[in-house]
């Protein structure tokens, strides 16, 4: 197989192209790039002479998963972090790319690195950057000083993060340039028509009967006008979505299923400035159903096992030979697990005798 350093050694342009094609094909089988040093948890690329031109990759995905820190400095040829560059580094916590040629960071870069906490992109060539790149991360540090940011609504989020003291951005002296190359402190940047979205679902709480229909409304605001999406998780109930007018959408749920009780419906509004979401939890009431009832088994005590679904939680009454069974210290109902409105338990019998022989009947009821 052709290794990385041989590619570097090749002087001829066509060979370069050939090598890079191969690198593309063998992306996951290339060892530590020659201009980097790699340990089991860290990759460092700081050599200037034969710098990297693409984000470093290791010989196997398993090795990449163990990397917690990537440190890249003085790599003028490194211009971009693309969609898939970082995604195999599942355990990545610290990423530094500094004094390099970075001018583009994909919005999907960090989708698969939830542990990323520290991102240092100081002294690069970034003129813009999207908040979506850092979506779903919980960053303690995002260092952005020394980049030639262009003043625009695209970086308004950075100003908002500074104001809200997020990711330690408030401690950084960030600047941006306007169209006529005048420099401003970011916190003095004023961009017209550039407003964070809001989202508001109504009703804000929903309790309904199985089989009924309901229409949820979502009102949004924000400039530019936000994209609105519903997040419905693994909702079983069928639904129809209508965009009634700008800043107003509805979601009609039809024949609501009891299986959707406890599920959350989200309405998410996002634009280049940021995102906002509102949510409602569905509470679906339905009559009880005994889904399981079987012969007594000897556990710690004797147990007549049963499962009952129902919301609100059904009241359980046992009958013995047709008469209400009065529970005692020797015969009692216990629920072992309750999950998704299904209650699993036993009628427990402590040291039963022949006097306990007979027919047991379970009645479950709720309102
Ligand atoms: C990854 O880390 C684990 C635990 O730290 C270690 O057992 C394993 O050998 C490492 N794998 C590789 C490929 O370095
Ligand atoms: C990057 O280059 C500068 C100037 O050449 C040097 O002072 C600095 O130590 C280098 N950084 C690293 C991490 O090697
Ligand atoms: C990540 O960077 C922070 C801040 O520089 C440092 O305190 C921490 O030790 C680093 N963590 C790792 C795993 O390298
Ligand atoms: C509602 O859904 C249930 C099962 O989820 C189905 O049995 C029933 O036929 C549906 N009713 C209507 C009116 O579609
Ligand atoms: C609801 O859940 C029950 C058991 O949890 C399952 O048997 C049934 O198929 C589910 N119904 C739908 C419509 O998914
Ligand atoms: C959405 O915006 C409202 C009002 O600005 C705010 O109170 C709330 O915390 C935001 N929610 C989320 C999830 O961002
Ligand atoms: C339970 O108690 C009621 C009265 O308190 C009584 O009528 C009934 O017979 C008892 N049931 C059994 C099975 O003993």
Coordinates of N, CA and C in Angstrom, one line a residue, residues 127-129 149-160 175-176 186 189 272:
X127 N -14.1 34.3 7.9 CA -14.8 35.6 7.7 C -16.3 35.4 8.2
X128 N -16.7 34.1 8.3 CA -18.0 33.8 8.8 C -18.0 32.5 9.5
X129 N -19.0 32.2 10.2 CA -19.1 30.9 10.9 C -20.6 30.8 11.4
X149 N -13.5 38.4 10.7 CA -14.9 38.3 10.5 C -15.5 39.5 9.8
X150 N -16.5 39.2 8.9 CA -17.2 40.2 8.2 C -18.5 40.5 9.1
X151 N -18.7 41.8 9.3 CA -19.9 42.2 10.1 C -21.1 41.8 9.3
X152 N -22.0 40.9 9.9 CA -23.2 40.6 9.2 C -24.1 39.8 10.1
X153 N -25.3 39.6 9.7 CA -26.3 38.9 10.5 C -25.8 37.4 10.8
X154 N -25.0 36.9 9.8 CA -24.4 35.5 10.0 C -23.7 35.3 11.3
X155 N -23.0 36.4 11.8 CA -22.3 36.2 13.1 C -22.9 36.9 14.2
X156 N -24.2 37.4 14.1 CA -24.9 38.0 15.2 C -24.9 37.0 16.4
X157 N -25.0 35.7 16.1 CA -25.1 34.7 17.2 C -23.9 34.8 18.1
X158 N -22.7 35.1 17.5 CA -21.5 35.2 18.3 C -21.6 36.4 19.3
X159 N -22.2 37.5 18.8 CA -22.5 38.6 19.7 C -23.4 38.2 20.8
X160 N -24.5 37.5 20.4 CA -25.5 37.0 21.4 C -24.8 36.1 22.5
X175 N -13.6 41.2 16.8 CA -13.8 42.3 15.9 C -14.5 41.8 14.7
X176 N -15.1 42.8 13.9 CA -15.5 42.4 12.6 C -15.4 43.7 11.7
X186 N -17.2 43.6 18.0 CA -18.4 42.8 17.7 C -19.6 43.2 18.6
X189 N -21.5 45.9 17.1 CA -22.1 45.6 15.8 C -23.6 45.8 15.8
X272 N -30.6 32.2 10.8 CA -29.1 32.3 10.9 C -28.7 32.8 12.2

